[in-house]
C-alpha cells in the first residue's frame, strides 16, 4: 500500500477503512472510553465535518469545536476539540 494523496481527495471520511484496522471512528471511541476530559484531533483540511460530528455524538462526546488553521491565507489543517 502507498501513502494517501490528501491533495487529490475531495473529502476525507472519519470512518474510512483504507486497509487499516484502526480508523478515526474507532480512535475517537477509544479516546472517549479512556478519558473524561477533552480530546483533540489534528486533521487534514478536507475532513468531512458532518461525519466527524456524527461520530463524536456516537462516541459519547456532547460538544465538538472545529478550528480551521490557515497559513498564508490558505487552509492547511483542521483541529477538532471534543468534550470541551
Short mmCIF file of C-alpha atoms in Angstrom, two decimals:
data_model
loop_
_atom_site.label_atom_id
_atom_site.label_comp_id
_atom_site.label_asym_id
_atom_site.label_seq_id
_atom_site.Cartn_x
_atom_site.Cartn_y
_atom_site.Cartn_z
CA UNK A 1 0.00 0.00 0.00
CA UNK A 2 1.12 3.53 -0.65
CA UNK A 3 0.54 6.83 1.05
CA UNK A 4 -2.81 8.55 0.68
CA UNK A 5 -2.82 11.57 -1.57
CA UNK A 6 -4.60 14.18 0.55
CA UNK A 7 -4.32 16.83 -2.16
CA UNK A 8 -6.42 14.85 -4.65
CA UNK A 9 -9.13 13.56 -2.32
CA UNK A 10 -12.05 15.96 -2.10
CA UNK A 11 -13.34 14.87 1.29
CA UNK A 12 -11.86 12.65 3.99
CA UNK A 13 -14.20 10.41 5.96
CA UNK A 14 -13.57 9.82 9.65
CA UNK A 15 -14.59 6.17 9.45
CA UNK A 16 -12.69 5.37 6.25
CA UNK A 17 -11.32 1.80 6.28
CA UNK A 18 -8.38 2.17 3.92
CA UNK A 19 -6.91 -1.19 4.85
CA UNK A 20 -6.21 -0.29 8.47
CA UNK A 21 -7.83 -1.98 11.46
CA UNK A 22 -7.92 1.43 13.20
CA UNK A 23 -9.90 4.25 11.67
CA UNK A 24 -10.89 7.65 13.01
CA UNK A 25 -14.18 6.39 14.40
CA UNK A 26 -12.52 3.65 16.45
CA UNK A 27 -9.81 6.01 17.69
CA UNK A 28 -12.46 8.53 18.75
CA UNK A 29 -14.42 5.82 20.60
CA UNK A 30 -11.25 4.61 22.34
CA UNK A 31 -10.43 8.20 23.32
CA UNK A 32 -13.88 8.69 24.82
CA UNK A 33 -13.53 5.46 26.81
CA UNK A 34 -10.01 6.34 28.02
CA UNK A 35 -10.62 9.84 29.36
CA UNK A 36 -13.34 12.01 30.84
CA UNK A 37 -11.50 15.14 29.74
CA UNK A 38 -11.31 16.88 26.39
CA UNK A 39 -9.78 15.20 23.32
CA UNK A 40 -8.06 16.96 20.45
CA UNK A 41 -7.68 15.68 16.85
CA UNK A 42 -5.34 17.29 14.32
CA UNK A 43 -6.91 16.54 10.92
CA UNK A 44 -6.37 17.17 7.20
CA UNK A 45 -8.10 20.19 5.70
CA UNK A 46 -10.59 18.13 3.70
CA UNK A 47 -12.15 16.28 6.64
CA UNK A 48 -15.90 15.75 6.42
CA UNK A 49 -17.21 17.83 9.33
CA UNK A 50 -20.70 16.30 9.27
CA UNK A 51 -19.28 12.78 9.53
CA UNK A 52 -16.95 13.95 12.29
CA UNK A 53 -19.86 15.41 14.26
CA UNK A 54 -21.94 12.25 13.91
CA UNK A 55 -19.06 10.09 15.09
CA UNK A 56 -18.46 12.43 18.03
CA UNK A 57 -22.09 12.02 19.16
CA UNK A 58 -21.97 8.23 18.74
CA UNK A 59 -18.76 8.14 20.78
CA UNK A 60 -20.35 9.98 23.70
CA UNK A 61 -19.00 13.49 23.23
CA UNK A 62 -21.66 16.17 23.58
CA UNK A 63 -19.60 19.05 22.19
CA UNK A 64 -17.39 19.48 19.13
CA UNK A 65 -15.50 22.60 18.15
CA UNK A 66 -13.65 22.75 14.84
CA UNK A 67 -10.89 25.27 14.21
CA UNK A 68 -9.52 25.93 10.73
CA UNK A 69 -5.77 26.57 10.59
CA UNK A 70 -4.55 28.91 7.87
CA UNK A 71 -1.06 29.72 6.66
CA UNK A 72 -0.54 32.48 4.08
CA UNK A 73 -4.33 32.73 3.63
CA UNK A 74 -4.56 29.02 2.69
CA UNK A 75 -6.44 26.43 4.72
CA UNK A 76 -3.89 23.84 5.82
CA UNK A 77 -5.42 21.74 8.62
CA UNK A 78 -8.38 21.44 10.96
CA UNK A 79 -8.17 20.99 14.72
CA UNK A 80 -11.18 19.34 16.35
CA UNK A 81 -11.84 19.66 20.08
CA UNK A 82 -14.21 17.11 21.64
CA UNK A 83 -15.78 17.46 25.08
CA UNK A 84 -14.54 20.96 25.83
#
